[in-house]
PDB file of C-alpha atoms in Angstrom:
ATOM      1  CA  UNK A   1      50.527  -6.819  62.205  1.00 36.00           C
ATOM      2  CA  UNK A   2      54.029  -7.859  63.578  1.00 49.00           C
ATOM      3  CA  UNK A   3      54.799  -6.485  67.034  1.00 69.00           C
ATOM      4  CA  UNK A   4      57.316  -4.061  66.539  1.00 83.00           C
ATOM      5  CA  UNK A   5      58.894  -4.618  69.935  1.00 89.00           C
ATOM      6  CA  UNK A   6      57.324  -6.576  72.475  1.00 91.00           C
ATOM      7  CA  UNK A   7      53.669  -6.568  73.996  1.00 90.00           C
ATOM      8  CA  UNK A   8      54.803  -5.631  77.426  1.00 92.00           C
ATOM      9  CA  UNK A   9      56.019  -2.465  75.900  1.00 93.00           C
ATOM     10  CA  UNK A  10      54.133   0.756  76.319  1.00 92.00           C
ATOM     11  CA  UNK A  11      53.983   3.172  73.397  1.00 92.00           C
ATOM     12  CA  UNK A  12      57.427   5.126  73.201  1.00 94.00           C
ATOM     13  CA  UNK A  13      57.675   8.435  71.055  1.00 95.00           C
ATOM     14  CA  UNK A  14      60.829   9.655  69.278  1.00 96.00           C
ATOM     15  CA  UNK A  15      61.245  13.465  68.922  1.00 96.00           C
ATOM     16  CA  UNK A  16      63.660  14.988  66.490  1.00 95.00           C
ATOM     17  CA  UNK A  17      64.688  18.599  66.235  1.00 93.00           C
ATOM     18  CA  UNK A  18      67.749  20.023  64.703  1.00 84.00           C
ATOM     19  CA  UNK A  19      70.646  17.729  65.665  1.00 85.00           C
ATOM     20  CA  UNK A  20      68.880  16.368  68.700  1.00 92.00           C
ATOM     21  CA  UNK A  21      66.721  13.587  69.504  1.00 96.00           C
ATOM     22  CA  UNK A  22      64.788  12.962  72.861  1.00 97.00           C
ATOM     23  CA  UNK A  23      62.465   9.688  73.357  1.00 98.00           C
ATOM     24  CA  UNK A  24      59.533   9.532  75.610  1.00 98.00           C
ATOM     25  CA  UNK A  25      59.543   6.453  77.938  1.00 97.00           C
ATOM     26  CA  UNK A  26      61.500   3.343  76.639  1.00 97.00           C
ATOM     27  CA  UNK A  27      59.663   0.128  76.902  1.00 95.00           C
ATOM     28  CA  UNK A  28      59.857  -2.846  79.795  1.00 96.00           C
ATOM     29  CA  UNK A  29      63.344  -3.698  78.864  1.00 95.00           C
ATOM     30  CA  UNK A  30      63.731  -6.964  77.300  1.00 94.00           C
ATOM     31  CA  UNK A  31      62.850  -5.557  73.930  1.00 94.00           C
ATOM     32  CA  UNK A  32      65.746  -2.854  73.902  1.00 97.00           C
ATOM     33  CA  UNK A  33      67.607  -4.045  70.950  1.00 96.00           C
ATOM     34  CA  UNK A  34      64.451  -4.102  69.075  1.00 95.00           C
ATOM     35  CA  UNK A  35      63.646  -0.409  69.787  1.00 96.00           C
ATOM     36  CA  UNK A  36      67.246   0.458  68.489  1.00 97.00           C
ATOM     37  CA  UNK A  37      66.099  -1.278  65.367  1.00 95.00           C
ATOM     38  CA  UNK A  38      63.021   0.776  65.189  1.00 94.00           C
ATOM     39  CA  UNK A  39      64.828   4.026  65.844  1.00 96.00           C
ATOM     40  CA  UNK A  40      67.276   2.604  62.953  1.00 96.00           C
ATOM     41  CA  UNK A  41      64.334   1.865  60.638  1.00 94.00           C
ATOM     42  CA  UNK A  42      62.729   5.239  61.224  1.00 93.00           C
ATOM     43  CA  UNK A  43      66.243   7.035  59.495  1.00 95.00           C
ATOM     44  CA  UNK A  44      67.276   8.291  63.106  1.00 96.00           C
ATOM     45  CA  UNK A  45      71.203   7.138  64.750  1.00 96.00           C
ATOM     46  CA  UNK A  46      70.146   6.125  68.609  1.00 96.00           C
ATOM     47  CA  UNK A  47      73.406   7.894  69.197  1.00 95.00           C
ATOM     48  CA  UNK A  48      72.094  11.199  68.735  1.00 95.00           C
ATOM     49  CA  UNK A  49      69.655  10.573  71.578  1.00 96.00           C
ATOM     50  CA  UNK A  50      70.348  12.944  74.027  1.00 96.00           C
ATOM     51  CA  UNK A  51      67.113  12.441  76.811  1.00 98.00           C
ATOM     52  CA  UNK A  52      64.557   9.937  77.612  1.00 98.00           C
ATOM     53  CA  UNK A  53      61.800  11.273  79.180  1.00 98.00           C
ATOM     54  CA  UNK A  54      59.539   8.752  81.611  1.00 97.00           C
ATOM     55  CA  UNK A  55      56.423   9.621  82.070  1.00 96.00           C
ATOM     56  CA  UNK A  56      55.537   7.495  84.914  1.00 95.00           C
ATOM     57  CA  UNK A  57      57.789   4.823  86.683  1.00 95.00           C
ATOM     58  CA  UNK A  58      55.677   1.873  85.497  1.00 95.00           C
ATOM     59  CA  UNK A  59      58.191  -1.198  84.098  1.00 96.00           C
ATOM     60  CA  UNK A  60      56.658  -1.029  80.945  1.00 96.00           C
ATOM     61  CA  UNK A  61      57.724   2.805  80.615  1.00 96.00           C
ATOM     62  CA  UNK A  62      61.467   2.560  82.339  1.00 97.00           C
ATOM     63  CA  UNK A  63      62.640  -1.495  81.802  1.00 97.00           C
ATOM     64  CA  UNK A  64      64.996  -0.297  79.138  1.00 97.00           C
ATOM     65  CA  UNK A  65      66.616   2.935  80.533  1.00 98.00           C
ATOM     66  CA  UNK A  66      69.651   1.435  82.421  1.00 97.00           C
ATOM     67  CA  UNK A  67      70.715  -0.083  78.959  1.00 97.00           C
ATOM     68  CA  UNK A  68      70.086   3.202  76.864  1.00 98.00           C
ATOM     69  CA  UNK A  69      72.376   5.012  79.722  1.00 98.00           C
ATOM     70  CA  UNK A  70      74.844   1.775  79.300  1.00 97.00           C
ATOM     71  CA  UNK A  71      75.028   2.297  75.830  1.00 97.00           C
ATOM     72  CA  UNK A  72      74.042   5.989  74.894  1.00 96.00           C
ATOM     73  CA  UNK A  73      75.113   9.245  76.674  1.00 94.00           C
ATOM     74  CA  UNK A  74      71.411  10.080  77.462  1.00 97.00           C
ATOM     75  CA  UNK A  75      69.986  12.231  80.128  1.00 98.00           C
ATOM     76  CA  UNK A  76      67.080  10.456  82.061  1.00 98.00           C
ATOM     77  CA  UNK A  77      64.594  12.714  83.053  1.00 98.00           C
ATOM     78  CA  UNK A  78      61.779  12.002  85.623  1.00 98.00           C
ATOM     79  CA  UNK A  79      59.569  13.700  87.895  1.00 97.00           C
ATOM     80  CA  UNK A  80      61.092  13.755  91.392  1.00 96.00           C
ATOM     81  CA  UNK A  81      58.129  11.801  92.730  1.00 95.00           C
ATOM     82  CA  UNK A  82      59.349   8.791  90.762  1.00 95.00           C
ATOM     83  CA  UNK A  83      63.137   8.996  90.609  1.00 96.00           C
ATOM     84  CA  UNK A  84      63.431   6.855  94.004  1.00 97.00           C
ATOM     85  CA  UNK A  85      61.540   4.264  92.269  1.00 97.00           C
ATOM     86  CA  UNK A  86      63.906   4.325  88.955  1.00 97.00           C
ATOM     87  CA  UNK A  87      67.235   4.702  90.918  1.00 98.00           C
ATOM     88  CA  UNK A  88      66.518   1.787  93.511  1.00 97.00           C
ATOM     89  CA  UNK A  89      65.018  -0.460  90.953  1.00 97.00           C
ATOM     90  CA  UNK A  90      61.796  -0.874  93.183  1.00 96.00           C
ATOM     91  CA  UNK A  91      60.455  -4.145  92.222  1.00 96.00           C
ATOM     92  CA  UNK A  92      56.790  -3.137  93.524  1.00 95.00           C
ATOM     93  CA  UNK A  93      56.498   0.729  92.791  1.00 95.00           C
ATOM     94  CA  UNK A  94      57.803  -0.216  88.904  1.00 96.00           C
ATOM     95  CA  UNK A  95      55.576  -3.107  88.910  1.00 95.00           C
ATOM     96  CA  UNK A  96      58.300  -5.111  87.240  1.00 96.00           C
ATOM     97  CA  UNK A  97      57.712  -7.625  90.010  1.00 95.00           C
ATOM     98  CA  UNK A  98      53.763  -8.234  88.547  1.00 94.00           C
ATOM     99  CA  UNK A  99      55.600  -8.354  84.930  1.00 94.00           C
ATOM    100  CA  UNK A 100      57.918 -10.745  86.299  1.00 95.00           C
ATOM    101  CA  UNK A 101      60.955  -8.664  85.024  1.00 96.00           C
ATOM    102  CA  UNK A 102      63.982  -7.692  86.171  1.00 95.00           C
ATOM    103  CA  UNK A 103      64.656  -4.349  86.928  1.00 96.00           C
ATOM    104  CA  UNK A 104      68.217  -2.398  86.947  1.00 97.00           C
ATOM    105  CA  UNK A 105      68.350   0.708  88.751  1.00 98.00           C
ATOM    106  CA  UNK A 106      69.257   4.054  87.268  1.00 98.00           C
ATOM    107  CA  UNK A 107      70.432   7.508  87.717  1.00 98.00           C
ATOM    108  CA  UNK A 108      67.353  10.393  87.239  1.00 98.00           C
ATOM    109  CA  UNK A 109      70.094  13.116  85.970  1.00 97.00           C
ATOM    110  CA  UNK A 110      67.197  15.683  85.530  1.00 98.00           C
ATOM    111  CA  UNK A 111      64.453  15.623  88.189  1.00 98.00           C
ATOM    112  CA  UNK A 112      61.323  17.785  87.043  1.00 98.00           C
ATOM    113  CA  UNK A 113      59.215  19.360  90.350  1.00 97.00           C
ATOM    114  CA  UNK A 114      55.899  20.721  90.635  1.00 95.00           C
ATOM    115  CA  UNK A 115      53.346  20.466  87.626  1.00 95.00           C
ATOM    116  CA  UNK A 116      55.171  22.421  84.849  1.00 96.00           C
ATOM    117  CA  UNK A 117      58.718  21.887  83.442  1.00 97.00           C
ATOM    118  CA  UNK A 118      60.040  23.444  80.196  1.00 97.00           C
ATOM    119  CA  UNK A 119      63.032  21.078  78.280  1.00 97.00           C
ATOM    120  CA  UNK A 120      65.045  22.571  75.499  1.00 95.00           C
ATOM    121  CA  UNK A 121      65.444  20.089  72.685  1.00 95.00           C
ATOM    122  CA  UNK A 122      67.172  21.857  69.522  1.00 92.00           C
ATOM    123  CA  UNK A 123      65.087  24.828  68.820  1.00 93.00           C
ATOM    124  CA  UNK A 124      61.775  23.658  70.514  1.00 94.00           C
ATOM    125  CA  UNK A 125      60.692  24.102  74.305  1.00 95.00           C
ATOM    126  CA  UNK A 126      59.228  20.406  75.409  1.00 95.00           C
ATOM    127  CA  UNK A 127      56.380  21.192  77.736  1.00 96.00           C
ATOM    128  CA  UNK A 128      55.841  18.452  80.274  1.00 96.00           C
ATOM    129  CA  UNK A 129      52.828  18.424  82.597  1.00 94.00           C
ATOM    130  CA  UNK A 130      52.757  16.183  85.775  1.00 94.00           C
ATOM    131  CA  UNK A 131      49.452  14.814  85.943  1.00 90.00           C
ATOM    132  CA  UNK A 132      49.548  12.116  88.535  1.00 81.00           C
ATOM    133  CA  UNK A 133      46.390   9.343  89.265  1.00 74.00           C
ATOM    134  CA  UNK A 134      43.942  10.677  91.985  1.00 68.00           C
ATOM    135  CA  UNK A 135      45.187   7.504  94.001  1.00 60.00           C
ATOM    136  CA  UNK A 136      48.631   8.921  94.166  1.00 52.00           C
ATOM    137  CA  UNK A 137      47.410  12.437  95.073  1.00 47.00           C
ATOM    138  CA  UNK A 138      45.958  10.902  98.312  1.00 44.00           C
ATOM    139  CA  UNK A 139      48.402   8.008  99.125  1.00 47.00           C
ATOM    140  CA  UNK A 140      51.494  10.086  99.206  1.00 46.00           C
ATOM    141  CA  UNK A 141      52.867  10.784 102.935  1.00 48.00           C
ATOM    142  CA  UNK A 142      51.595  14.687 103.637  1.00 44.00           C
ATOM    143  CA  UNK A 143      49.013  14.508 100.669  1.00 40.00           C
ATOM    144  CA  UNK A 144      45.587  16.223 101.632  1.00 41.00           C
ATOM    145  CA  UNK A 145      43.286  13.622 102.627  1.00 39.00           C
TER     146      UNK A 145
END
């Protein structure tokens, strides 16, 4: 089976409702143009992307966000706990250094807060549940020990 994008990419999902298109995660970065090609092969216009939701701030999920922002009028959505790493292109928190990849900072234009958030896409509602790993819950400053 041929690779669709790049082996360093996490899965990305395209969601369509009405004339709106959203994407969950954006790959590690080097395969940005291949992801665009896959969107077109699915019969969709990448210019219709209205938002990209980052599930978390690891490079294999967020590396291409800056490319999408550069080329498309897209809202970047992430939980507030991951926003700083995206906006500062933190090579440690995002694991970019471990992947040997560069990372460009990207503004998180919609910061999710708390555990449950609801986003509109066309006539649909996307429910985003924040489920940080147990290690993140105990290592955050101020988290219960």
